[in-house]
Amino acid sequence: MRAGRIGDYQRWQGRTNDVAREFEGFEGAEVYPPEGGDENVWVSVFRFSGIDLLTAWLDSSRRRELLAEGQDLFDGPATQEVLHGGTPAEQESGAVTAVVSHVVEPGREQGFLRWQAKALKAQEKAPGFMGSELFRPVQGVQERWVAVFRFDSREHLDDWLASDVRQGLLEEGSRYFASYDVHKVGSAFSGWFSFDGGARGDAPPNWKQAMSVLLALYPTVMVLNLTVGFELDDLGVPGYVGLFIGNVLSVSALTWLLMPLVNRVLAFWLVPARARSVRVHVAGAALVVLAYLLFVAIFGLIS
């Protein structure tokens, strides 16, 4: 974006977002100011429910008119990346995302994939690494391959981008791609993706999931029984109806309040990319067990 045109750009981007909302399949739009050394690079994200619906917006005459209208706001040609298949995930404060697009040489796709796998293994060893996703080209829409990876802080991301390990990987990978671009985006952007390429699996093992759900479920059920349950009994509500109401309340509390909280507090233990040692596994499990005992003691005294 041209220097001194921030206000004009934000107004133009606001109009663009409003127009996008009118198109079928629109799910959200976000704008991110420059990150790191990209002083004049702004990133706008549009999310649609399907690739055909996104293409209808990208190819629309209204979008072309908006791009022509905003041309004098840009200091250079705009780049566009279409990512197909990302899954929303919980955001984490301070996390920073890098979006790297590659122009892969024709016929060298398999070599590029092997190189990406090697690069991911190296990333997993870098401090602060939280996960990665690789997006393939979308035929007729997007010809570039796009890698999206996240670190827990700007410092850790910058350290990785400037590391000798990554420079060596780029030299090795240059045989597979003709060019690449890197953009850094703030933490909110990471909420669009699940980053399933993280170390050692896409999700916590079942035993950790069960323990964390029980940690949130037990106090929820006890509080509801001691409050809403008594009220429903006093009102003469049949037991099967009261049970249904209690289930609705407990599931709602778990989904939108307690489980997001538990996941954030226990992220060091639940996120596979972080829980890399036996000490972390044991410490997290011990913490959850202590919480169980505390809840049992508290509700034992209350009831």
PDB file of C-alpha atoms in Angstrom:
ATOM      1  CA  MET A   1       0.000   0.000   0.000  1.00  0.00           C
ATOM      2  CA  ARG A   2       1.209   3.521  -0.752  1.00  0.00           C
ATOM      3  CA  ALA A   3       2.573   5.543   2.159  1.00  0.00           C
ATOM      4  CA  GLY A   4       0.100   7.939   3.746  1.00  0.00           C
ATOM      5  CA  ARG A   5      -2.971   6.216   2.307  1.00  0.00           C
ATOM      6  CA  ILE A   6      -3.942   4.033   5.273  1.00  0.00           C
ATOM      7  CA  GLY A   7      -7.266   5.783   5.836  1.00  0.00           C
ATOM      8  CA  ASP A   8      -8.210   5.598   2.156  1.00  0.00           C
ATOM      9  CA  TYR A   9      -7.211   1.955   2.000  1.00  0.00           C
ATOM     10  CA  GLN A  10      -9.241   1.023   5.090  1.00  0.00           C
ATOM     11  CA  ARG A  11     -12.324   2.724   3.671  1.00  0.00           C
ATOM     12  CA  TRP A  12     -11.839   0.948   0.340  1.00  0.00           C
ATOM     13  CA  GLN A  13     -11.322  -2.395   2.068  1.00  0.00           C
ATOM     14  CA  GLY A  14     -14.458  -1.831   4.124  1.00  0.00           C
ATOM     15  CA  ARG A  15     -16.503  -1.313   0.953  1.00  0.00           C
ATOM     16  CA  THR A  16     -14.925  -4.428  -0.554  1.00  0.00           C
ATOM     17  CA  ASN A  17     -15.851  -6.495   2.503  1.00  0.00           C
ATOM     18  CA  ASP A  18     -19.427  -5.198   2.361  1.00  0.00           C
ATOM     19  CA  VAL A  19     -19.737  -6.240  -1.285  1.00  0.00           C
ATOM     20  CA  ALA A  20     -18.281  -9.689  -0.579  1.00  0.00           C
ATOM     21  CA  ARG A  21     -20.903 -10.237   2.132  1.00  0.00           C
ATOM     22  CA  GLU A  22     -23.606  -9.988  -0.513  1.00  0.00           C
ATOM     23  CA  PHE A  23     -22.284 -13.071  -2.342  1.00  0.00           C
ATOM     24  CA  GLU A  24     -23.575 -16.551  -1.626  1.00  0.00           C
ATOM     25  CA  GLY A  25     -21.377 -18.651   0.633  1.00  0.00           C
ATOM     26  CA  PHE A  26     -19.622 -15.726   2.324  1.00  0.00           C
ATOM     27  CA  GLU A  27     -18.516 -16.695   5.848  1.00  0.00           C
ATOM     28  CA  GLY A  28     -16.131 -13.988   6.955  1.00  0.00           C
ATOM     29  CA  ALA A  29     -13.589 -11.310   6.104  1.00  0.00           C
ATOM     30  CA  GLU A  30     -10.636 -10.017   8.094  1.00  0.00           C
ATOM     31  CA  VAL A  31      -7.910  -7.450   7.439  1.00  0.00           C
ATOM     32  CA  TYR A  32      -4.434  -7.622   8.975  1.00  0.00           C
ATOM     33  CA  PRO A  33      -1.982  -4.700   9.189  1.00  0.00           C
ATOM     34  CA  PRO A  34       1.706  -5.107   8.322  1.00  0.00           C
ATOM     35  CA  GLU A  35       3.753  -7.577  10.351  1.00  0.00           C
ATOM     36  CA  GLY A  36       7.493  -7.490  10.953  1.00  0.00           C
ATOM     37  CA  GLY A  37       9.434  -6.008   8.058  1.00  0.00           C
ATOM     38  CA  ASP A  38       6.431  -5.843   5.707  1.00  0.00           C
ATOM     39  CA  GLU A  39       5.764  -2.171   6.536  1.00  0.00           C
ATOM     40  CA  ASN A  40       3.399  -1.592   3.624  1.00  0.00           C
ATOM     41  CA  VAL A  41       1.965  -5.078   3.111  1.00  0.00           C
ATOM     42  CA  TRP A  42      -1.631  -5.518   4.291  1.00  0.00           C
ATOM     43  CA  VAL A  43      -3.373  -8.891   4.161  1.00  0.00           C
ATOM     44  CA  SER A  44      -7.108  -9.349   3.624  1.00  0.00           C
ATOM     45  CA  VAL A  45      -8.728 -12.759   4.133  1.00  0.00           C
ATOM     46  CA  PHE A  46     -12.060 -13.818   2.622  1.00  0.00           C
ATOM     47  CA  ARG A  47     -13.616 -17.129   3.601  1.00  0.00           C
ATOM     48  CA  PHE A  48     -16.371 -18.829   1.607  1.00  0.00           C
ATOM     49  CA  SER A  49     -18.162 -22.112   2.226  1.00  0.00           C
ATOM     50  CA  GLY A  50     -17.152 -23.630  -1.135  1.00  0.00           C
ATOM     51  CA  ILE A  51     -14.567 -23.180  -3.854  1.00  0.00           C
ATOM     52  CA  ASP A  52     -17.231 -22.534  -6.515  1.00  0.00           C
ATOM     53  CA  LEU A  53     -18.782 -19.806  -4.395  1.00  0.00           C
ATOM     54  CA  LEU A  54     -15.380 -18.249  -3.786  1.00  0.00           C
ATOM     55  CA  THR A  55     -14.623 -18.351  -7.511  1.00  0.00           C
ATOM     56  CA  ALA A  56     -17.907 -16.572  -8.236  1.00  0.00           C
ATOM     57  CA  TRP A  57     -16.746 -13.729  -5.986  1.00  0.00           C
ATOM     58  CA  LEU A  58     -13.203 -13.640  -7.377  1.00  0.00           C
ATOM     59  CA  ASP A  59     -14.430 -13.556 -10.988  1.00  0.00           C
ATOM     60  CA  SER A  60     -17.290 -11.129 -10.412  1.00  0.00           C
ATOM     61  CA  SER A  61     -17.531  -7.821 -12.234  1.00  0.00           C
ATOM     62  CA  ARG A  62     -18.152  -6.043  -8.914  1.00  0.00           C
ATOM     63  CA  ARG A  63     -14.819  -7.245  -7.529  1.00  0.00           C
ATOM     64  CA  ARG A  64     -13.015  -6.193 -10.726  1.00  0.00           C
ATOM     65  CA  GLU A  65     -14.573  -2.743 -10.394  1.00  0.00           C
ATOM     66  CA  LEU A  66     -13.399  -2.482  -6.798  1.00  0.00           C
ATOM     67  CA  LEU A  67      -9.866  -3.527  -7.735  1.00  0.00           C
ATOM     68  CA  ALA A  68      -9.774  -0.900 -10.477  1.00  0.00           C
ATOM     69  CA  GLU A  69     -11.112   1.705  -8.051  1.00  0.00           C
ATOM     70  CA  GLY A  70      -8.418   0.918  -5.475  1.00  0.00           C
ATOM     71  CA  GLN A  71      -5.524   0.619  -7.917  1.00  0.00           C
ATOM     72  CA  ASP A  72      -3.950   3.939  -6.956  1.00  0.00           C
ATOM     73  CA  LEU A  73      -3.807   2.819  -3.306  1.00  0.00           C
ATOM     74  CA  PHE A  74      -1.370  -0.007  -4.045  1.00  0.00           C
ATOM     75  CA  ASP A  75       2.382   0.450  -4.222  1.00  0.00           C
ATOM     76  CA  GLY A  76       2.761  -2.660  -6.376  1.00  0.00           C
ATOM     77  CA  PRO A  77       0.824  -5.573  -7.820  1.00  0.00           C
ATOM     78  CA  ALA A  78      -1.406  -7.418  -5.355  1.00  0.00           C
ATOM     79  CA  THR A  79      -0.899 -11.144  -4.800  1.00  0.00           C
ATOM     80  CA  GLN A  80      -3.716 -13.611  -4.301  1.00  0.00           C
ATOM     81  CA  GLU A  81      -3.624 -17.022  -2.624  1.00  0.00           C
ATOM     82  CA  VAL A  82      -6.579 -19.430  -2.656  1.00  0.00           C
ATOM     83  CA  LEU A  83      -6.432 -22.004   0.140  1.00  0.00           C
ATOM     84  CA  HIS A  84      -8.846 -24.906  -0.042  1.00  0.00           C
ATOM     85  CA  GLY A  85      -9.517 -27.156   2.944  1.00  0.00           C
ATOM     86  CA  GLY A  86      -8.449 -25.237   6.052  1.00  0.00           C
ATOM     87  CA  THR A  87     -10.379 -25.969   9.256  1.00  0.00           C
ATOM     88  CA  PRO A  88     -11.098 -23.352  11.942  1.00  0.00           C
ATOM     89  CA  ALA A  89      -9.167 -23.811  15.171  1.00  0.00           C
ATOM     90  CA  GLU A  90      -8.847 -22.184  18.570  1.00  0.00           C
ATOM     91  CA  GLN A  91      -6.764 -19.023  18.470  1.00  0.00           C
ATOM     92  CA  GLU A  92      -3.867 -18.468  20.847  1.00  0.00           C
ATOM     93  CA  SER A  93      -2.693 -15.082  22.024  1.00  0.00           C
ATOM     94  CA  GLY A  94       0.666 -14.026  20.583  1.00  0.00           C
ATOM     95  CA  ALA A  95       0.780 -16.658  17.844  1.00  0.00           C
ATOM     96  CA  VAL A  96       2.104 -15.528  14.451  1.00  0.00           C
ATOM     97  CA  THR A  97       1.484 -17.151  11.077  1.00  0.00           C
ATOM     98  CA  ALA A  98       3.662 -17.251   7.965  1.00  0.00           C
ATOM     99  CA  VAL A  99       2.099 -17.782   4.538  1.00  0.00           C
ATOM    100  CA  VAL A 100       4.599 -19.009   1.945  1.00  0.00           C
ATOM    101  CA  SER A 101       3.545 -19.477  -1.676  1.00  0.00           C
ATOM    102  CA  HIS A 102       5.667 -21.494  -4.125  1.00  0.00           C
ATOM    103  CA  VAL A 103       5.706 -21.610  -7.914  1.00  0.00           C
ATOM    104  CA  VAL A 104       6.610 -25.278  -8.375  1.00  0.00           C
ATOM    105  CA  GLU A 105       8.417 -26.347 -11.540  1.00  0.00           C
ATOM    106  CA  PRO A 106       6.214 -28.533 -13.786  1.00  0.00           C
ATOM    107  CA  GLY A 107       6.879 -32.225 -13.284  1.00  0.00           C
ATOM    108  CA  ARG A 108       8.664 -31.731  -9.966  1.00  0.00           C
ATOM    109  CA  GLU A 109       5.637 -31.898  -7.696  1.00  0.00           C
ATOM    110  CA  GLN A 110       6.604 -35.180  -6.009  1.00  0.00           C
ATOM    111  CA  GLY A 111      10.097 -33.894  -5.274  1.00  0.00           C
ATOM    112  CA  PHE A 112       8.555 -30.729  -3.855  1.00  0.00           C
ATOM    113  CA  LEU A 113       6.308 -32.791  -1.554  1.00  0.00           C
ATOM    114  CA  ARG A 114       9.298 -34.786  -0.296  1.00  0.00           C
ATOM    115  CA  TRP A 115      11.155 -31.548   0.319  1.00  0.00           C
ATOM    116  CA  GLN A 116       8.161 -30.111   2.201  1.00  0.00           C
ATOM    117  CA  ALA A 117       8.067 -33.211   4.420  1.00  0.00           C
ATOM    118  CA  LYS A 118      11.757 -32.747   5.209  1.00  0.00           C
ATOM    119  CA  ALA A 119      11.204 -29.056   5.946  1.00  0.00           C
ATOM    120  CA  LEU A 120       8.338 -29.913   8.314  1.00  0.00           C
ATOM    121  CA  LYS A 121      10.538 -32.301  10.291  1.00  0.00           C
ATOM    122  CA  ALA A 122      13.087 -29.510  10.691  1.00  0.00           C
ATOM    123  CA  GLN A 123      10.371 -27.028  11.709  1.00  0.00           C
ATOM    124  CA  GLU A 124       9.072 -29.374  14.396  1.00  0.00           C
ATOM    125  CA  LYS A 125      12.429 -29.046  16.180  1.00  0.00           C
ATOM    126  CA  ALA A 126      12.348 -25.231  16.131  1.00  0.00           C
ATOM    127  CA  PRO A 127      11.372 -23.459  19.383  1.00  0.00           C
ATOM    128  CA  GLY A 128       7.774 -22.258  19.386  1.00  0.00           C
ATOM    129  CA  PHE A 129       6.598 -24.272  16.381  1.00  0.00           C
ATOM    130  CA  MET A 130       2.829 -24.926  16.619  1.00  0.00           C
ATOM    131  CA  GLY A 131       1.950 -26.635  13.345  1.00  0.00           C
ATOM    132  CA  SER A 132       1.765 -26.393   9.563  1.00  0.00           C
ATOM    133  CA  GLU A 133      -0.596 -26.995   6.656  1.00  0.00           C
ATOM    134  CA  LEU A 134       0.217 -27.384   2.967  1.00  0.00           C
ATOM    135  CA  PHE A 135      -2.365 -26.338   0.385  1.00  0.00           C
ATOM    136  CA  ARG A 136      -2.229 -27.733  -3.150  1.00  0.00           C
ATOM    137  CA  PRO A 137      -3.081 -25.661  -6.222  1.00  0.00           C
ATOM    138  CA  VAL A 138      -6.768 -25.223  -7.035  1.00  0.00           C
ATOM    139  CA  GLN A 139      -7.251 -26.035 -10.700  1.00  0.00           C
ATOM    140  CA  GLY A 140      -8.346 -23.047 -12.723  1.00  0.00           C
ATOM    141  CA  VAL A 141      -8.089 -20.704  -9.726  1.00  0.00           C
ATOM    142  CA  GLN A 142      -4.719 -20.987  -7.991  1.00  0.00           C
ATOM    143  CA  GLU A 143      -1.541 -22.401  -9.517  1.00  0.00           C
ATOM    144  CA  ARG A 144       0.781 -21.901  -6.551  1.00  0.00           C
ATOM    145  CA  TRP A 145       1.392 -24.270  -3.645  1.00  0.00           C
ATOM    146  CA  VAL A 146       0.926 -22.538  -0.302  1.00  0.00           C
ATOM    147  CA  ALA A 147       2.471 -23.548   3.019  1.00  0.00           C
ATOM    148  CA  VAL A 148       0.980 -21.980   6.155  1.00  0.00           C
ATOM    149  CA  PHE A 149       2.850 -22.443   9.424  1.00  0.00           C
ATOM    150  CA  ARG A 150       2.455 -20.979  12.874  1.00  0.00           C
ATOM    151  CA  PHE A 151       4.780 -20.157  15.784  1.00  0.00           C
ATOM    152  CA  ASP A 152       3.888 -19.082  19.298  1.00  0.00           C
ATOM    153  CA  SER A 153       5.632 -15.702  19.008  1.00  0.00           C
ATOM    154  CA  ARG A 154       7.053 -13.270  16.472  1.00  0.00           C
ATOM    155  CA  GLU A 155      10.534 -13.842  17.862  1.00  0.00           C
ATOM    156  CA  HIS A 156      10.385 -17.607  17.322  1.00  0.00           C
ATOM    157  CA  LEU A 157       8.978 -17.209  13.815  1.00  0.00           C
ATOM    158  CA  ASP A 158      11.675 -14.697  12.843  1.00  0.00           C
ATOM    159  CA  ASP A 159      14.354 -16.963  14.314  1.00  0.00           C
ATOM    160  CA  TRP A 160      13.128 -19.840  12.149  1.00  0.00           C
ATOM    161  CA  LEU A 161      12.857 -17.743   8.985  1.00  0.00           C
ATOM    162  CA  ALA A 162      16.421 -16.471   9.444  1.00  0.00           C
ATOM    163  CA  SER A 163      17.922 -19.761  10.640  1.00  0.00           C
ATOM    164  CA  ASP A 164      20.766 -21.510   8.883  1.00  0.00           C
ATOM    165  CA  VAL A 165      18.665 -24.678   8.811  1.00  0.00           C
ATOM    166  CA  ARG A 166      15.946 -22.963   6.782  1.00  0.00           C
ATOM    167  CA  GLN A 167      18.451 -21.288   4.467  1.00  0.00           C
ATOM    168  CA  GLY A 168      19.927 -24.692   3.724  1.00  0.00           C
ATOM    169  CA  LEU A 169      16.466 -26.095   3.062  1.00  0.00           C
ATOM    170  CA  LEU A 170      15.677 -23.242   0.665  1.00  0.00           C
ATOM    171  CA  GLU A 171      18.864 -23.906  -1.281  1.00  0.00           C
ATOM    172  CA  GLU A 172      17.954 -27.589  -1.511  1.00  0.00           C
ATOM    173  CA  GLY A 173      14.361 -26.818  -2.494  1.00  0.00           C
ATOM    174  CA  SER A 174      15.289 -24.342  -5.205  1.00  0.00           C
ATOM    175  CA  ARG A 175      15.511 -27.260  -7.641  1.00  0.00           C
ATOM    176  CA  TYR A 176      11.755 -27.791  -7.221  1.00  0.00           C
ATOM    177  CA  PHE A 177      10.306 -24.260  -7.232  1.00  0.00           C
ATOM    178  CA  ALA A 178      11.021 -21.249  -9.403  1.00  0.00           C
ATOM    179  CA  SER A 179      10.109 -18.637  -6.778  1.00  0.00           C
ATOM    180  CA  TYR A 180       8.425 -18.142  -3.413  1.00  0.00           C
ATOM    181  CA  ASP A 181       6.873 -15.323  -1.369  1.00  0.00           C
ATOM    182  CA  VAL A 182       6.652 -15.020   2.417  1.00  0.00           C
ATOM    183  CA  HIS A 183       4.097 -12.987   4.372  1.00  0.00           C
ATOM    184  CA  LYS A 184       3.709 -12.826   8.148  1.00  0.00           C
ATOM    185  CA  VAL A 185       0.227 -12.418   9.614  1.00  0.00           C
ATOM    186  CA  GLY A 186      -0.986 -11.755  13.147  1.00  0.00           C
ATOM    187  CA  SER A 187      -2.445 -14.312  15.523  1.00  0.00           C
ATOM    188  CA  ALA A 188      -6.095 -14.080  14.478  1.00  0.00           C
ATOM    189  CA  PHE A 189      -5.319 -15.441  11.026  1.00  0.00           C
ATOM    190  CA  SER A 190      -4.175 -18.685  12.616  1.00  0.00           C
ATOM    191  CA  GLY A 191      -7.718 -19.300  13.757  1.00  0.00           C
ATOM    192  CA  TRP A 192      -8.725 -20.148  10.146  1.00  0.00           C
ATOM    193  CA  PHE A 193      -6.601 -23.296  10.096  1.00  0.00           C
ATOM    194  CA  SER A 194      -6.234 -26.448  12.152  1.00  0.00           C
ATOM    195  CA  PHE A 195      -2.461 -26.759  11.527  1.00  0.00           C
ATOM    196  CA  ASP A 196      -2.800 -30.517  11.426  1.00  0.00           C
ATOM    197  CA  GLY A 197       0.751 -30.914  10.200  1.00  0.00           C
ATOM    198  CA  GLY A 198       2.064 -30.429  13.726  1.00  0.00           C
ATOM    199  CA  ALA A 199       4.414 -32.886  15.305  1.00  0.00           C
ATOM    200  CA  ARG A 200       3.288 -36.342  16.318  1.00  0.00           C
ATOM    201  CA  GLY A 201      -0.312 -36.414  15.241  1.00  0.00           C
ATOM    202  CA  ASP A 202      -3.206 -34.147  14.504  1.00  0.00           C
ATOM    203  CA  ALA A 203      -5.025 -34.311  17.848  1.00  0.00           C
ATOM    204  CA  PRO A 204      -4.398 -35.338  21.447  1.00  0.00           C
ATOM    205  CA  PRO A 205      -4.599 -39.082  22.131  1.00  0.00           C
ATOM    206  CA  ASN A 206      -7.993 -40.393  23.235  1.00  0.00           C
ATOM    207  CA  TRP A 207      -6.972 -40.795  26.883  1.00  0.00           C
ATOM    208  CA  LYS A 208      -6.040 -37.121  27.128  1.00  0.00           C
ATOM    209  CA  GLN A 209      -9.274 -36.062  25.446  1.00  0.00           C
ATOM    210  CA  ALA A 210     -11.277 -38.221  27.865  1.00  0.00           C
ATOM    211  CA  MET A 211      -9.455 -36.821  30.906  1.00  0.00           C
ATOM    212  CA  SER A 212      -9.927 -33.211  29.793  1.00  0.00           C
ATOM    213  CA  VAL A 213     -13.639 -33.701  29.035  1.00  0.00           C
ATOM    214  CA  LEU A 214     -14.175 -35.300  32.451  1.00  0.00           C
ATOM    215  CA  LEU A 215     -12.354 -32.379  34.056  1.00  0.00           C
ATOM    216  CA  ALA A 216     -14.939 -29.977  32.632  1.00  0.00           C
ATOM    217  CA  LEU A 217     -17.946 -32.307  32.764  1.00  0.00           C
ATOM    218  CA  TYR A 218     -17.896 -33.297  36.443  1.00  0.00           C
ATOM    219  CA  PRO A 219     -18.114 -29.792  37.965  1.00  0.00           C
ATOM    220  CA  THR A 220     -20.638 -28.764  35.313  1.00  0.00           C
ATOM    221  CA  VAL A 221     -23.010 -31.607  36.156  1.00  0.00           C
ATOM    222  CA  MET A 222     -22.573 -31.086  39.899  1.00  0.00           C
ATOM    223  CA  VAL A 223     -23.278 -27.347  39.706  1.00  0.00           C
ATOM    224  CA  LEU A 224     -26.361 -27.941  37.561  1.00  0.00           C
ATOM    225  CA  ASN A 225     -27.640 -30.638  39.927  1.00  0.00           C
ATOM    226  CA  LEU A 226     -27.191 -28.362  42.931  1.00  0.00           C
ATOM    227  CA  THR A 227     -28.902 -25.393  41.281  1.00  0.00           C
ATOM    228  CA  VAL A 228     -31.106 -26.002  38.267  1.00  0.00           C
ATOM    229  CA  GLY A 229     -31.869 -29.571  39.346  1.00  0.00           C
ATOM    230  CA  PHE A 230     -33.398 -28.493  42.647  1.00  0.00           C
ATOM    231  CA  GLU A 231     -35.379 -25.727  40.957  1.00  0.00           C
ATOM    232  CA  LEU A 232     -36.843 -28.131  38.407  1.00  0.00           C
ATOM    233  CA  ASP A 233     -37.784 -30.594  41.167  1.00  0.00           C
ATOM    234  CA  ASP A 234     -39.547 -27.813  43.092  1.00  0.00           C
ATOM    235  CA  LEU A 235     -41.488 -26.884  39.952  1.00  0.00           C
ATOM    236  CA  GLY A 236     -42.612 -30.495  39.518  1.00  0.00           C
ATOM    237  CA  VAL A 237     -40.864 -30.974  36.174  1.00  0.00           C
ATOM    238  CA  PRO A 238     -40.816 -34.691  35.199  1.00  0.00           C
ATOM    239  CA  GLY A 239     -37.434 -36.358  35.633  1.00  0.00           C
ATOM    240  CA  TYR A 240     -36.961 -37.203  31.957  1.00  0.00           C
ATOM    241  CA  VAL A 241     -37.640 -33.573  30.975  1.00  0.00           C
ATOM    242  CA  GLY A 242     -35.328 -32.298  33.689  1.00  0.00           C
ATOM    243  CA  LEU A 243     -32.609 -34.645  32.467  1.00  0.00           C
ATOM    244  CA  PHE A 244     -32.981 -33.324  28.917  1.00  0.00           C
ATOM    245  CA  ILE A 245     -32.768 -29.710  30.116  1.00  0.00           C
ATOM    246  CA  GLY A 246     -29.715 -30.550  32.186  1.00  0.00           C
ATOM    247  CA  ASN A 247     -28.028 -32.191  29.193  1.00  0.00           C
ATOM    248  CA  VAL A 248     -28.713 -29.173  27.000  1.00  0.00           C
ATOM    249  CA  LEU A 249     -27.219 -26.829  29.601  1.00  0.00           C
ATOM    250  CA  SER A 250     -24.185 -29.018  30.293  1.00  0.00           C
ATOM    251  CA  VAL A 251     -23.373 -29.570  26.603  1.00  0.00           C
ATOM    252  CA  SER A 252     -23.730 -25.835  25.932  1.00  0.00           C
ATOM    253  CA  ALA A 253     -21.475 -24.947  28.849  1.00  0.00           C
ATOM    254  CA  LEU A 254     -18.861 -27.466  27.757  1.00  0.00           C
ATOM    255  CA  THR A 255     -18.884 -26.434  24.095  1.00  0.00           C
ATOM    256  CA  TRP A 256     -18.766 -22.670  24.396  1.00  0.00           C
ATOM    257  CA  LEU A 257     -17.291 -22.003  27.823  1.00  0.00           C
ATOM    258  CA  LEU A 258     -15.440 -24.731  29.653  1.00  0.00           C
ATOM    259  CA  MET A 259     -13.735 -26.847  26.969  1.00  0.00           C
ATOM    260  CA  PRO A 260     -12.143 -23.823  25.220  1.00  0.00           C
ATOM    261  CA  LEU A 261     -10.855 -22.776  28.665  1.00  0.00           C
ATOM    262  CA  VAL A 262      -9.550 -26.269  29.464  1.00  0.00           C
ATOM    263  CA  ASN A 263      -7.897 -26.513  26.044  1.00  0.00           C
ATOM    264  CA  ARG A 264      -6.082 -23.220  26.557  1.00  0.00           C
ATOM    265  CA  VAL A 265      -4.925 -23.994  30.089  1.00  0.00           C
ATOM    266  CA  LEU A 266      -3.767 -27.514  29.177  1.00  0.00           C
ATOM    267  CA  ALA A 267      -2.383 -26.658  25.727  1.00  0.00           C
ATOM    268  CA  PHE A 268       1.143 -27.560  26.891  1.00  0.00           C
ATOM    269  CA  TRP A 269      -0.137 -31.097  27.500  1.00  0.00           C
ATOM    270  CA  LEU A 270      -2.859 -31.517  24.863  1.00  0.00           C
ATOM    271  CA  VAL A 271      -1.184 -30.081  21.754  1.00  0.00           C
ATOM    272  CA  PRO A 272       0.965 -32.882  20.252  1.00  0.00           C
ATOM    273  CA  ALA A 273       3.576 -30.429  18.957  1.00  0.00           C
ATOM    274  CA  ARG A 274       4.231 -29.261  22.520  1.00  0.00           C
ATOM    275  CA  ALA A 275       3.952 -32.461  24.563  1.00  0.00           C
ATOM    276  CA  ARG A 276       7.194 -34.027  23.387  1.00  0.00           C
ATOM    277  CA  SER A 277       8.594 -35.507  26.618  1.00  0.00           C
ATOM    278  CA  VAL A 278       7.495 -38.032  29.215  1.00  0.00           C
ATOM    279  CA  ARG A 279       7.841 -35.331  31.841  1.00  0.00           C
ATOM    280  CA  VAL A 280       5.205 -33.177  30.117  1.00  0.00           C
ATOM    281  CA  HIS A 281       2.815 -36.143  29.733  1.00  0.00           C
ATOM    282  CA  VAL A 282       3.161 -37.063  33.420  1.00  0.00           C
ATOM    283  CA  ALA A 283       2.965 -33.467  34.667  1.00  0.00           C
ATOM    284  CA  GLY A 284      -0.204 -32.770  32.699  1.00  0.00           C
ATOM    285  CA  ALA A 285      -1.908 -35.968  33.801  1.00  0.00           C
ATOM    286  CA  ALA A 286      -0.937 -35.306  37.443  1.00  0.00           C
ATOM    287  CA  LEU A 287      -2.355 -31.781  37.213  1.00  0.00           C
ATOM    288  CA  VAL A 288      -5.674 -33.091  35.895  1.00  0.00           C
ATOM    289  CA  VAL A 289      -5.867 -35.767  38.616  1.00  0.00           C
ATOM    290  CA  LEU A 290      -5.189 -33.145  41.293  1.00  0.00           C
ATOM    291  CA  ALA A 291      -8.024 -31.061  39.833  1.00  0.00           C
ATOM    292  CA  TYR A 292     -10.301 -34.118  40.027  1.00  0.00           C
ATOM    293  CA  LEU A 293      -9.483 -34.575  43.715  1.00  0.00           C
ATOM    294  CA  LEU A 294     -10.011 -30.885  44.415  1.00  0.00           C
ATOM    295  CA  PHE A 295     -13.440 -30.894  42.779  1.00  0.00           C
ATOM    296  CA  VAL A 296     -14.483 -34.051  44.629  1.00  0.00           C
ATOM    297  CA  ALA A 297     -13.407 -32.524  47.941  1.00  0.00           C
ATOM    298  CA  ILE A 298     -15.210 -29.240  47.268  1.00  0.00           C
ATOM    299  CA  PHE A 299     -18.490 -30.844  46.201  1.00  0.00           C
ATOM    300  CA  GLY A 300     -18.208 -33.338  49.072  1.00  0.00           C
ATOM    301  CA  LEU A 301     -18.214 -30.445  51.522  1.00  0.00           C
ATOM    302  CA  ILE A 302     -21.003 -28.591  49.720  1.00  0.00           C
ATOM    303  CA  SER A 303     -23.391 -31.520  49.330  1.00  0.00           C
TER     304      SER A 303
END
